[in-house]
Structure formats: structure tokens, C-alpha cells
Amino acid sequence: MKIQNASIIICSPGRNFVTLKIETDEGIHGLGDATLNGRELAVASYLSEHLIPCLIGRDPFQTEDIWQYLYRGAYWRRGPVTMAAIGAVDVALWDIKGKALNTPVYNLLGGKSRKGVLVYAHAHGATVEEAVDDVVRHIDLGYLAVRAQSGILGLESTYGVPKGLQSYEPAERGLPSESRWSSELYLRHTPKLFQKVREAVGENVHLLHDCHHRLTPIEAARLGKELEPFHLFWLEDPVPAELQDGFKLIREQTTTPIATGEVFNTIWDAHDLIQQQWIDYIRMSIVHGGGFTPLKKIADFAALYHVRTGCHGATDLSPVTMAAALHFGIAIHNFGIQEHMPHSAETDEVFRHQYRYEAGYMYPGNAPGLGVDIDEKLASKYPYQRAYLPINRKLDGTLTDW
Ligand code: CS2
Ligand code: MG
């Protein structure tokens, strides 16, 4: 079997997606997600200008050699654009491999290790009361794990809470919007949120929270300690992760479990965090982490240090990545939890998939390969429109992390 052609489908059914389609000389094709929220065309260009020419004529079964060729052969290594492009190629090749062998990808990763993939939902509200109600609503939908985010008195907007009634989609068309932030207001507010949530739902549901990279290590240590009575499943992205040692200080101060990694793209972003056990969950996604080939190795490395997976699964990762995450999550031993932000109806129409949600778990389905495909004709009805993630500033105007 040889790779005969590769094409890139850029569409926007509710939000922008970049999809790589690799076709073989035996009529089998595979899909890879190449979406990088706010930088979509950079990845599309990296694929079309630099990777696709090197793929034609190769044996799609050679996933390891092709991955090494694309990673080491570029000379310039790592980074979100490069690794999303390599990840799209890798996932498409595993899709082809599964189809050619007439088996779901999870069987190529060790087979099923569990009946289903535990997922967590996103609950939010402009106020604590609304957030509590939304947590309850998701529990009523059967979720066993729910992330809670709420608006903060004194701040016009905050991460994770949509403006108005629409679902939360942080990327906005046009130039970046600007928001204002106060860590002090957030630190005073968040323990009160989880006090109310726990009072409403009790102990039998996993609660999660995303700081979204906005604190300093000592602030995150303070928050972790104050959240201990509420037994969070995890506190996510407490601080920006360029300084891996910053997590050491947090770890020394609190038993609240820590998760990070959705912005990581190689093991080197997380090596010390894992080896020093400064985190409990690694959030790298298959699209941004470079594909199944590296993610399996990273999961095995993490398993040595009691670190479990908690793959990123926001709506800006396409259904191709959700499918890949579920094949990965049902197979690997040190699976922790999978994020589940349901895509829009238009997205699900364009990306027809076998995976499904039921009573707190998701299931990848048993179709050969990933069990997802793209309706290119329908996709063409949703043209790309440039969109940006917001910019965040402190109350005094200092630019800070969004
Ligand atoms: C968030 C993401 O899902 C999460 O945990 O951190 O929604 C993140 O904000 C987006 O993926 C950014 O594109
Ligand atoms: Mg996050």
C-alpha cells in the first residue's frame, strides 16, 4: 500500500477546523485533525507546503519511521504548529492502518482496558447560583464528573463562562477581544463557588476546575489549600507551564490534584512535571501532542510516576481528535479522564462519527480505524473565517495570560 494523495479541508461549521485527508493506492483514506485554535492556516500551510510532498509514495503502515522523519527531518523541532501538523499525519496513518487491518484503532493500542471512557462535562454560570444549577443539570444528564466555572463579581467576563446564553466558544471572529482580570478577586471567589457546589451535589460527583494559566505558584498554592475541603478531582493549569519547577511549590503546599498540558506539544514540555510527580494528570491532546505515536510513549512514561492521562477535549479539537482520544482512552492502562465538550450540531453533521455518550461514559465504537469521516461537500458550505482567542489584561492594563 502506498500514500497516493493528501488534501486539506478547512471549514467552519460553527467554528474553524483543519482536517488532513490521506488517500492510498488501495482506496483507503485516513483523517487527521490539524486544528490549532486561532492559528489554523499556519498548520494548513505547514502541511501543504512542507509535509505532504514528503508523504507521497510512502508506506502508510510505517507510522514510526514517518513520524521520526517529520520530527527529526525538519531540523527545527517542536512547537504547536509543527506538532499539530505532524499529529494530523500520524492520526490519519493510524486511521488507515486500522481500516486496512479491519479493526478499530484501540486494538492497535493494546485493546480495550475498560468498558467505557469516563468523561467530564463543562458547567458554568454568570453567578455562583447559575453555575451550581448547571452542575446539577449535567449530573442529571448522567455525568459523573463536572468542571465548574463561574463569573466573578467585579469582573465583566472570565474564562469558561459564555457571554449570554450561547455555548462557550472562546475564539471570536475578527481581531482579538480584550478581557480584564484580577487574580485577587478570583482567589477570594473560587472557594465560595465550590463550597456552594459541594453543598448542592454532595461528595458523589467528581468536581474539576480550570485556572487557565492565570496564577503565580504561591497564589495557586493558596487556592489549592483552600479547595482541599471540597476534594476536587483536579485543579487545572494553575500557572503558565514554561517554568516546570513552578509546580514544585504548589505540590509542596497542597494535596489538591493538579492537571496541566493542553498547550504542550512534546514530552519535553512535561518531562520534569511527570518525573518529579509535580502533577497528577497530563492533558496533552493527540492532535497537539504529535499523534498516537508520541502520546502512547508519553502515557507509558507517565505511568512510571503515577501520572494519569486527562486529554484535552474542547470544541476546538475536531471530532477526529475526539474519536482518537476515545480509542486512546479506552486502551491505555493509566487513563484518568477525558474532557467532553459536545460539538455543535453543524460540526457533528460535517464530521459523522461512531462515538457516543451514555451515562457519564463515552464509547469509540467498533468501526475499523477511528470511526469518523468528513462530508466534504457539506464542509464546503461552511467557509473558514479568521478567528482569534481573546487577549487578557489585569485591571491596570498589564497584559497577562488568557
Ligand atoms: C480549556 C480550553 O478545555 C479546556 O480546558 O482550557 O477550552 C481552551 O481554552 C481552548 O481549547 C483554547 O483554544
Ligand atoms: Mg484547560
GROMACS .gro file of C-alpha atoms and ligand atoms in nm:
model
  416
    1MET     CA    1   0.000   0.000   0.000
    2LYS     CA    2   0.130   0.349  -0.082
    3ILE     CA    3   0.021   0.704   0.003
    4GLN     CA    4  -0.116   0.840  -0.324
    5ASN     CA    5  -0.258   1.179  -0.229
    6ALA     CA    6  -0.318   1.411   0.068
    7SER     CA    7  -0.556   1.706   0.089
    8ILE     CA    8  -0.653   1.965   0.349
    9ILE     CA    9  -1.014   2.051   0.424
   10ILE     CA   10  -1.062   2.383   0.603
   11CYS     CA   11  -1.416   2.452   0.717
   12SER     CA   12  -1.612   2.637   0.983
   13PRO     CA   13  -1.933   2.454   1.091
   14GLY     CA   14  -1.981   2.671   1.400
   15ARG     CA   15  -1.604   2.717   1.440
   16ASN     CA   16  -1.289   2.668   1.229
   17PHE     CA   17  -1.143   2.321   1.173
   18VAL     CA   18  -0.849   2.200   0.964
   19THR     CA   19  -0.863   1.836   0.854
   20LEU     CA   20  -0.598   1.634   0.672
   21LYS     CA   21  -0.716   1.354   0.442
   22ILE     CA   22  -0.455   1.100   0.326
   23GLU     CA   23  -0.552   0.865   0.042
   24THR     CA   24  -0.379   0.540  -0.054
   25ASP     CA   25  -0.345   0.349  -0.381
   26GLU     CA   26  -0.577   0.081  -0.239
   27GLY     CA   27  -0.874   0.315  -0.198
   28ILE     CA   28  -0.841   0.350   0.183
   29HIS     CA   29  -0.819   0.700   0.330
   30GLY     CA   30  -0.744   0.830   0.679
   31LEU     CA   31  -0.824   1.157   0.858
   32GLY     CA   32  -0.616   1.371   1.093
   33ASP     CA   33  -0.722   1.683   1.286
   34ALA     CA   34  -0.486   1.978   1.231
   35THR     CA   35  -0.681   2.245   1.414
   36LEU     CA   36  -0.488   2.497   1.625
   37ASN     CA   37  -0.737   2.748   1.763
   38GLY     CA   38  -0.658   3.098   1.632
   39ARG     CA   39  -0.363   2.981   1.416
   40GLU     CA   40  -0.540   2.738   1.182
   41LEU     CA   41  -0.387   2.845   0.850
   42ALA     CA   42  -0.032   2.820   0.984
   43VAL     CA   43  -0.081   2.446   1.034
   44ALA     CA   44  -0.258   2.407   0.698
   45SER     CA   45   0.037   2.573   0.526
   46TYR     CA   46   0.294   2.364   0.719
   47LEU     CA   47   0.114   2.055   0.594
   48SER     CA   48   0.062   2.159   0.231
   49GLU     CA   49   0.399   2.327   0.176
   50HIS     CA   50   0.630   2.107   0.381
   51LEU     CA   51   0.487   1.772   0.491
   52ILE     CA   52   0.255   1.645   0.217
   53PRO     CA   53   0.526   1.646  -0.057
   54CYS     CA   54   0.734   1.414   0.166
   55LEU     CA   55   0.447   1.167   0.218
   56ILE     CA   56   0.356   1.072  -0.141
   57GLY     CA   57   0.470   0.719  -0.228
   58ARG     CA   58   0.542   0.616   0.132
   59ASP     CA   59   0.402   0.306   0.304
   60PRO     CA   60   0.128   0.431   0.544
   61PHE     CA   61   0.197   0.143   0.783
   62GLN     CA   62   0.538   0.293   0.867
   63THR     CA   63   0.398   0.522   1.135
   64GLU     CA   64   0.714   0.521   1.349
   65ASP     CA   65   0.958   0.595   1.066
   66ILE     CA   66   0.733   0.861   0.911
   67TRP     CA   67   0.688   1.029   1.250
   68GLN     CA   68   1.067   1.034   1.309
   69TYR     CA   69   1.124   1.158   0.954
   70LEU     CA   70   0.882   1.450   1.000
   71TYR     CA   71   1.003   1.534   1.355
   72ARG     CA   72   1.381   1.500   1.317
   73GLY     CA   73   1.393   1.571   0.946
   74ALA     CA   74   1.269   1.928   0.987
   75TYR     CA   75   1.581   2.016   1.190
   76TRP     CA   76   1.364   2.282   1.361
   77ARG     CA   77   1.175   2.087   1.623
   78ARG     CA   78   0.871   2.112   1.848
   79GLY     CA   79   0.616   2.391   1.875
   80PRO     CA   80   0.236   2.391   1.841
   81VAL     CA   81   0.222   2.445   1.464
   82THR     CA   82   0.480   2.180   1.378
   83MET     CA   83   0.342   1.921   1.618
   84ALA     CA   84  -0.023   1.975   1.518
   85ALA     CA   85   0.079   1.915   1.157
   86ILE     CA   86   0.279   1.603   1.244
   87GLY     CA   87  -0.007   1.492   1.470
   88ALA     CA   88  -0.256   1.518   1.184
   89VAL     CA   89  -0.037   1.299   0.964
   90ASP     CA   90   0.016   1.043   1.239
   91VAL     CA   91  -0.353   1.012   1.327
   92ALA     CA   92  -0.450   0.979   0.960
   93LEU     CA   93  -0.196   0.696   0.918
   94TRP     CA   94  -0.329   0.509   1.224
   95ASP     CA   95  -0.680   0.553   1.082
   96ILE     CA   96  -0.560   0.396   0.754
   97LYS     CA   97  -0.381   0.116   0.943
   98GLY     CA   98  -0.695   0.027   1.136
   99LYS     CA   99  -0.909   0.030   0.821
  100ALA     CA  100  -0.654  -0.181   0.628
  101LEU     CA  101  -0.645  -0.436   0.914
  102ASN     CA  102  -1.023  -0.411   0.953
  103THR     CA  103  -1.001  -0.329   1.325
  104PRO     CA  104  -1.067  -0.024   1.548
  105VAL     CA  105  -0.752   0.175   1.635
  106TYR     CA  106  -0.789   0.085   2.003
  107ASN     CA  107  -0.699  -0.274   1.910
  108LEU     CA  108  -0.367  -0.144   1.780
  109LEU     CA  109  -0.304   0.027   2.117
  110GLY     CA  110  -0.347  -0.280   2.335
  111GLY     CA  111  -0.720  -0.342   2.302
  112LYS     CA  112  -0.992  -0.237   2.547
  113SER     CA  113  -0.871  -0.194   2.906
  114ARG     CA  114  -1.214  -0.075   3.031
  115LYS     CA  115  -1.580  -0.084   2.934
  116GLY     CA  116  -1.604   0.285   2.854
  117VAL     CA  117  -1.418   0.617   2.877
  118LEU     CA  118  -1.505   0.826   3.184
  119VAL     CA  119  -1.569   1.184   3.072
  120TYR     CA  120  -1.622   1.521   3.239
  121ALA     CA  121  -1.859   1.793   3.127
  122HIS     CA  122  -1.831   2.172   3.142
  123ALA     CA  123  -2.073   2.354   3.373
  124HIS     CA  124  -2.071   2.729   3.403
  125GLY     CA  125  -2.277   3.026   3.511
  126ALA     CA  126  -2.255   3.403   3.525
  127THR     CA  127  -2.313   3.371   3.900
  128VAL     CA  128  -2.237   3.103   4.159
  129GLU     CA  129  -2.606   3.015   4.170
  130GLU     CA  130  -2.624   2.969   3.794
  131ALA     CA  131  -2.306   2.762   3.798
  132VAL     CA  132  -2.446   2.538   4.073
  133ASP     CA  133  -2.764   2.488   3.871
  134ASP     CA  134  -2.559   2.398   3.563
  135VAL     CA  135  -2.356   2.141   3.760
  136VAL     CA  136  -2.683   1.984   3.875
  137ARG     CA  137  -2.812   1.989   3.516
  138HIS     CA  138  -2.508   1.796   3.395
  139ILE     CA  139  -2.540   1.545   3.678
  140ASP     CA  140  -2.899   1.493   3.564
  141LEU     CA  141  -2.758   1.420   3.217
  142GLY     CA  142  -2.564   1.136   3.377
  143TYR     CA  143  -2.218   1.291   3.407
  144LEU     CA  144  -2.012   1.152   3.695
  145ALA     CA  145  -1.757   1.435   3.664
  146VAL     CA  146  -1.825   1.804   3.605
  147ARG     CA  147  -1.599   2.106   3.568
  148ALA     CA  148  -1.738   2.419   3.732
  149GLN     CA  149  -1.650   2.775   3.628
  150SER     CA  150  -1.843   3.089   3.721
  151GLY     CA  151  -1.845   3.462   3.666
  152ILE     CA  152  -1.664   3.669   3.929
  153LEU     CA  153  -1.824   3.971   4.098
  154GLY     CA  154  -1.633   4.276   3.982
  155LEU     CA  155  -1.514   4.125   3.654
  156GLU     CA  156  -1.709   4.178   3.332
  157SER     CA  157  -1.613   3.835   3.196
  158THR     CA  158  -1.391   3.542   3.283
  159TYR     CA  159  -1.256   3.222   3.132
  160GLY     CA  160  -1.501   2.941   3.078
  161VAL     CA  161  -1.822   3.144   3.108
  162PRO     CA  162  -2.000   3.235   2.782
  163LYS     CA  163  -2.133   3.583   2.721
  164GLY     CA  164  -2.511   3.544   2.713
  165LEU     CA  165  -2.686   3.212   2.656
  166GLN     CA  166  -2.480   3.066   2.372
  167SER     CA  167  -2.247   2.772   2.433
  168TYR     CA  168  -1.889   2.862   2.527
  169GLU     CA  169  -1.668   2.917   2.222
  170PRO     CA  170  -1.374   3.142   2.320
  171ALA     CA  171  -1.245   3.203   1.966
  172GLU     CA  172  -1.414   3.504   1.813
  173ARG     CA  173  -1.417   3.620   1.454
  174GLY     CA  174  -1.243   3.949   1.380
  175LEU     CA  175  -0.947   4.073   1.586
  176PRO     CA  176  -0.886   3.953   1.943
  177SER     CA  177  -1.133   4.077   2.206
  178GLU     CA  178  -0.985   4.202   2.533
  179SER     CA  179  -1.090   4.097   2.882
  180ARG     CA  180  -0.992   4.220   3.228
  181TRP     CA  181  -0.862   4.002   3.510
  182SER     CA  182  -0.799   4.016   3.883
  183SER     CA  183  -0.634   3.717   4.049
  184GLU     CA  184  -0.726   3.855   4.393
  185LEU     CA  185  -1.098   3.870   4.309
  186TYR     CA  186  -1.072   3.520   4.159
  187LEU     CA  187  -0.889   3.377   4.461
  188ARG     CA  188  -1.148   3.517   4.702
  189HIS     CA  189  -1.434   3.393   4.484
  190THR     CA  190  -1.346   3.037   4.382
  191PRO     CA  191  -1.353   2.862   4.723
  192LYS     CA  192  -1.704   3.007   4.771
  193LEU     CA  193  -1.809   2.857   4.435
  194PHE     CA  194  -1.701   2.508   4.537
  195GLN     CA  195  -1.846   2.542   4.885
  196LYS     CA  196  -2.186   2.603   4.724
  197VAL     CA  197  -2.142   2.332   4.462
  198ARG     CA  198  -2.048   2.068   4.718
  199GLU     CA  199  -2.338   2.174   4.942
  200ALA     CA  200  -2.571   2.125   4.643
  201VAL     CA  201  -2.438   1.799   4.498
  202GLY     CA  202  -2.261   1.623   4.787
  203GLU     CA  203  -1.945   1.412   4.757
  204ASN     CA  204  -2.051   1.157   4.495
  205VAL     CA  205  -1.956   1.353   4.188
  206HIS     CA  206  -1.606   1.446   4.068
  207LEU     CA  207  -1.558   1.822   4.053
  208LEU     CA  208  -1.291   1.987   3.840
  209HIS     CA  209  -1.178   2.344   3.785
  210ASP     CA  210  -0.958   2.523   3.531
  211CYS     CA  211  -0.742   2.817   3.646
  212HIS     CA  212  -0.638   2.860   3.284
  213HIS     CA  213  -0.274   2.955   3.347
  214ARG     CA  214  -0.356   3.272   3.540
  215LEU     CA  215  -0.194   3.241   3.882
  216THR     CA  216   0.155   3.257   4.027
  217PRO     CA  217   0.275   2.943   4.207
  218ILE     CA  218   0.213   3.089   4.553
  219GLU     CA  219  -0.138   3.201   4.451
  220ALA     CA  220  -0.207   2.853   4.312
  221ALA     CA  221  -0.078   2.702   4.637
  222ARG     CA  222  -0.319   2.924   4.830
  223LEU     CA  223  -0.611   2.822   4.608
  224GLY     CA  224  -0.521   2.453   4.622
  225LYS     CA  225  -0.512   2.462   5.003
  226GLU     CA  226  -0.844   2.648   5.026
  227LEU     CA  227  -1.009   2.398   4.788
  228GLU     CA  228  -0.890   2.091   4.981
  229PRO     CA  229  -1.215   2.056   5.181
  230PHE     CA  230  -1.404   2.017   4.851
  231HIS     CA  231  -1.191   1.725   4.725
  232LEU     CA  232  -1.150   1.834   4.362
  233PHE     CA  233  -1.069   1.569   4.105
  234TRP     CA  234  -0.821   1.822   3.970
  235LEU     CA  235  -0.718   2.187   3.958
  236GLU     CA  236  -0.613   2.255   3.600
  237ASP     CA  237  -0.344   2.479   3.455
  238PRO     CA  238  -0.281   2.664   3.784
  239VAL     CA  239   0.019   2.851   3.640
  240PRO     CA  240   0.179   2.900   3.297
  241ALA     CA  241   0.392   2.588   3.248
  242GLU     CA  242   0.706   2.718   3.083
  243LEU     CA  243   0.867   2.702   3.428
  244GLN     CA  244   0.806   2.338   3.523
  245ASP     CA  245   0.971   2.398   3.863
  246GLY     CA  246   0.687   2.639   3.944
  247PHE     CA  247   0.468   2.337   4.008
  248LYS     CA  248   0.706   2.215   4.281
  249LEU     CA  249   0.599   2.497   4.509
  250ILE     CA  250   0.231   2.418   4.453
  251ARG     CA  251   0.289   2.048   4.518
  252GLU     CA  252   0.465   2.120   4.848
  253GLN     CA  253   0.165   2.317   4.974
  254THR     CA  254  -0.146   2.126   4.878
  255THR     CA  255  -0.299   1.782   4.822
  256THR     CA  256  -0.543   1.913   4.561
  257PRO     CA  257  -0.458   1.710   4.246
  258ILE     CA  258  -0.300   1.910   3.962
  259ALA     CA  259  -0.356   1.873   3.586
  260THR     CA  260  -0.177   2.051   3.305
  261GLY     CA  261  -0.058   2.007   2.949
  262GLU     CA  262  -0.325   2.104   2.696
  263VAL     CA  263  -0.082   2.357   2.544
  264PHE     CA  264   0.212   2.109   2.545
  265ASN     CA  265   0.334   1.952   2.224
  266THR     CA  266   0.626   1.727   2.320
  267ILE     CA  267   0.734   1.519   2.619
  268TRP     CA  268   1.000   1.785   2.689
  269ASP     CA  269   0.724   2.026   2.796
  270ALA     CA  270   0.622   1.782   3.069
  271HIS     CA  271   0.927   1.566   3.144
  272ASP     CA  272   1.013   1.716   3.484
  273LEU     CA  273   0.649   1.765   3.581
  274ILE     CA  274   0.594   1.392   3.538
  275GLN     CA  275   0.926   1.259   3.666
  276GLN     CA  276   0.910   1.475   3.981
  277GLN     CA  277   0.541   1.388   4.029
  278TRP     CA  278   0.455   1.757   4.041
  279ILE     CA  279   0.133   1.682   3.854
  280ASP     CA  280  -0.131   1.408   3.870
  281TYR     CA  281  -0.279   1.430   3.518
  282ILE     CA  282  -0.118   1.510   3.182
  283ARG     CA  283  -0.359   1.688   2.949
  284MET     CA  284  -0.172   1.668   2.615
  285SER     CA  285  -0.408   1.602   2.325
  286ILE     CA  286  -0.339   1.366   2.038
  287VAL     CA  287  -0.375   1.646   1.781
  288HIS     CA  288  -0.136   1.893   1.952
  289GLY     CA  289   0.093   1.630   2.104
  290GLY     CA  290   0.204   1.494   1.768
  291GLY     CA  291  -0.032   1.197   1.729
  292PHE     CA  292  -0.078   0.848   1.869
  293THR     CA  293   0.288   0.759   1.814
  294PRO     CA  294   0.429   1.000   2.077
  295LEU     CA  295   0.122   1.007   2.304
  296LYS     CA  296   0.146   0.632   2.369
  297LYS     CA  297   0.511   0.678   2.470
  298ILE     CA  298   0.424   0.976   2.692
  299ALA     CA  299   0.144   0.781   2.862
  300ASP     CA  300   0.383   0.491   2.928
  301PHE     CA  301   0.644   0.731   3.071
  302ALA     CA  302   0.377   0.898   3.288
  303ALA     CA  303   0.261   0.558   3.416
  304LEU     CA  304   0.603   0.507   3.582
  305TYR     CA  305   0.532   0.812   3.804
  306HIS     CA  306   0.166   0.755   3.894
  307VAL     CA  307   0.059   1.023   3.645
  308ARG     CA  308  -0.261   0.954   3.454
  309THR     CA  309  -0.398   1.100   3.132
  310GLY     CA  310  -0.670   1.364   3.116
  311CYS     CA  311  -0.666   1.458   2.749
  312HIS     CA  312  -0.785   1.797   2.636
  313GLY     CA  313  -1.118   1.770   2.453
  314ALA     CA  314  -1.257   2.119   2.392
  315THR     CA  315  -1.470   2.202   2.090
  316ASP     CA  316  -1.166   2.349   1.912
  317LEU     CA  317  -1.034   1.994   1.877
  318SER     CA  318  -1.239   1.836   1.600
  319PRO     CA  319  -1.446   1.515   1.619
  320VAL     CA  320  -1.145   1.344   1.458
  321THR     CA  321  -0.946   1.419   1.774
  322MET     CA  322  -1.240   1.325   1.998
  323ALA     CA  323  -1.256   0.989   1.820
  324ALA     CA  324  -0.879   0.945   1.853
  325ALA     CA  325  -0.894   1.037   2.222
  326LEU     CA  326  -1.161   0.774   2.287
  327HIS     CA  327  -0.962   0.498   2.113
  328PHE     CA  328  -0.660   0.607   2.317
  329GLY     CA  329  -0.859   0.641   2.641
  330ILE     CA  330  -1.027   0.302   2.623
  331ALA     CA  331  -0.697   0.125   2.562
  332ILE     CA  332  -0.416   0.273   2.772
  333HIS     CA  333  -0.372   0.149   3.128
  334ASN     CA  334  -0.308   0.481   3.304
  335PHE     CA  335  -0.612   0.656   3.163
  336GLY     CA  336  -0.754   0.918   3.401
  337ILE     CA  337  -1.045   1.104   3.246
  338GLN     CA  338  -1.145   1.256   2.911
  339GLU     CA  339  -1.280   1.606   2.858
  340HIS     CA  340  -1.613   1.613   2.677
  341MET     CA  341  -1.736   1.942   2.532
  342PRO     CA  342  -2.005   1.834   2.282
  343HIS     CA  343  -1.957   1.988   1.937
  344SER     CA  344  -2.229   2.191   1.766
  345ALA     CA  345  -2.494   2.019   1.554
  346GLU     CA  346  -2.337   2.162   1.236
  347THR     CA  347  -1.998   2.020   1.335
  348ASP     CA  348  -2.146   1.675   1.401
  349GLU     CA  349  -2.320   1.690   1.064
  350VAL     CA  350  -1.993   1.758   0.882
  351PHE     CA  351  -1.793   1.505   1.085
  352ARG     CA  352  -2.002   1.190   1.101
  353HIS     CA  353  -1.872   0.970   1.383
  354GLN     CA  354  -1.937   0.639   1.558
  355TYR     CA  355  -1.853   0.756   1.910
  356ARG     CA  356  -2.132   0.820   2.155
  357TYR     CA  357  -2.203   0.945   2.508
  358GLU     CA  358  -2.402   0.743   2.763
  359ALA     CA  359  -2.444   0.788   3.138
  360GLY     CA  360  -2.111   0.951   3.217
  361TYR     CA  361  -1.901   0.749   2.973
  362MET     CA  362  -1.813   0.766   2.605
  363TYR     CA  363  -1.756   0.480   2.363
  364PRO     CA  364  -1.544   0.494   2.045
  365GLY     CA  365  -1.750   0.242   1.851
  366ASN     CA  366  -1.614  -0.066   1.669
  367ALA     CA  367  -1.568   0.063   1.316
  368PRO     CA  368  -1.229  -0.012   1.160
  369GLY     CA  369  -0.989   0.280   1.209
  370LEU     CA  370  -1.121   0.580   1.403
  371GLY     CA  371  -1.488   0.556   1.302
  372VAL     CA  372  -1.514   0.917   1.185
  373ASP     CA  373  -1.545   1.072   0.840
  374ILE     CA  374  -1.593   1.416   0.687
  375ASP     CA  375  -1.865   1.521   0.442
  376GLU     CA  376  -1.651   1.739   0.216
  377LYS     CA  377  -1.947   1.874   0.018
  378LEU     CA  378  -2.124   1.988   0.333
  379ALA     CA  379  -1.796   2.119   0.479
  380SER     CA  380  -1.759   2.347   0.177
  381LYS     CA  381  -2.080   2.521   0.280
  382TYR     CA  382  -1.902   2.649   0.594
  383PRO     CA  383  -1.606   2.859   0.475
  384TYR     CA  384  -1.320   2.947   0.707
  385GLN     CA  385  -1.330   3.285   0.880
  386ARG     CA  386  -1.027   3.404   1.071
  387ALA     CA  387  -1.087   3.397   1.444
  388TYR     CA  388  -0.873   3.473   1.749
  389LEU     CA  389  -0.866   3.371   2.111
  390PRO     CA  390  -0.909   3.666   2.348
  391ILE     CA  391  -0.633   3.879   2.497
  392ASN     CA  392  -0.638   3.925   2.876
  393ARG     CA  393  -0.523   4.225   3.078
  394LYS     CA  394  -0.502   4.292   3.451
  395LEU     CA  395  -0.719   4.570   3.589
  396ASP     CA  396  -0.428   4.816   3.548
  397GLY     CA  397  -0.396   4.720   3.179
  398THR     CA  398  -0.091   4.495   3.213
  399LEU     CA  399  -0.112   4.217   2.955
  400THR     CA  400  -0.148   3.878   3.122
  401ASP     CA  401  -0.232   3.518   3.032
  402TRP     CA  402  -0.576   3.445   2.892
  403CS2     C1  403  -0.978   2.488   2.805
  403CS2     C2  404  -0.990   2.504   2.657
  403CS2     O1  405  -1.099   2.289   2.773
  403CS2     C3  406  -1.017   2.347   2.844
  403CS2     O2  407  -0.964   2.300   2.945
  403CS2     O3  408  -0.856   2.522   2.858
  403CS2     O4  409  -1.123   2.531   2.629
  403CS2     C4  410  -0.905   2.614   2.595
  403CS2     O5  411  -0.942   2.738   2.649
  403CS2     C5  412  -0.926   2.613   2.445
  403CS2     O6  413  -0.901   2.484   2.397
  403CS2     C6  414  -0.835   2.713   2.377
  403CS2     O7  415  -0.850   2.702   2.238
  404MG      MG  416  -0.799   2.400   3.014
   0.00000   0.00000   0.00000
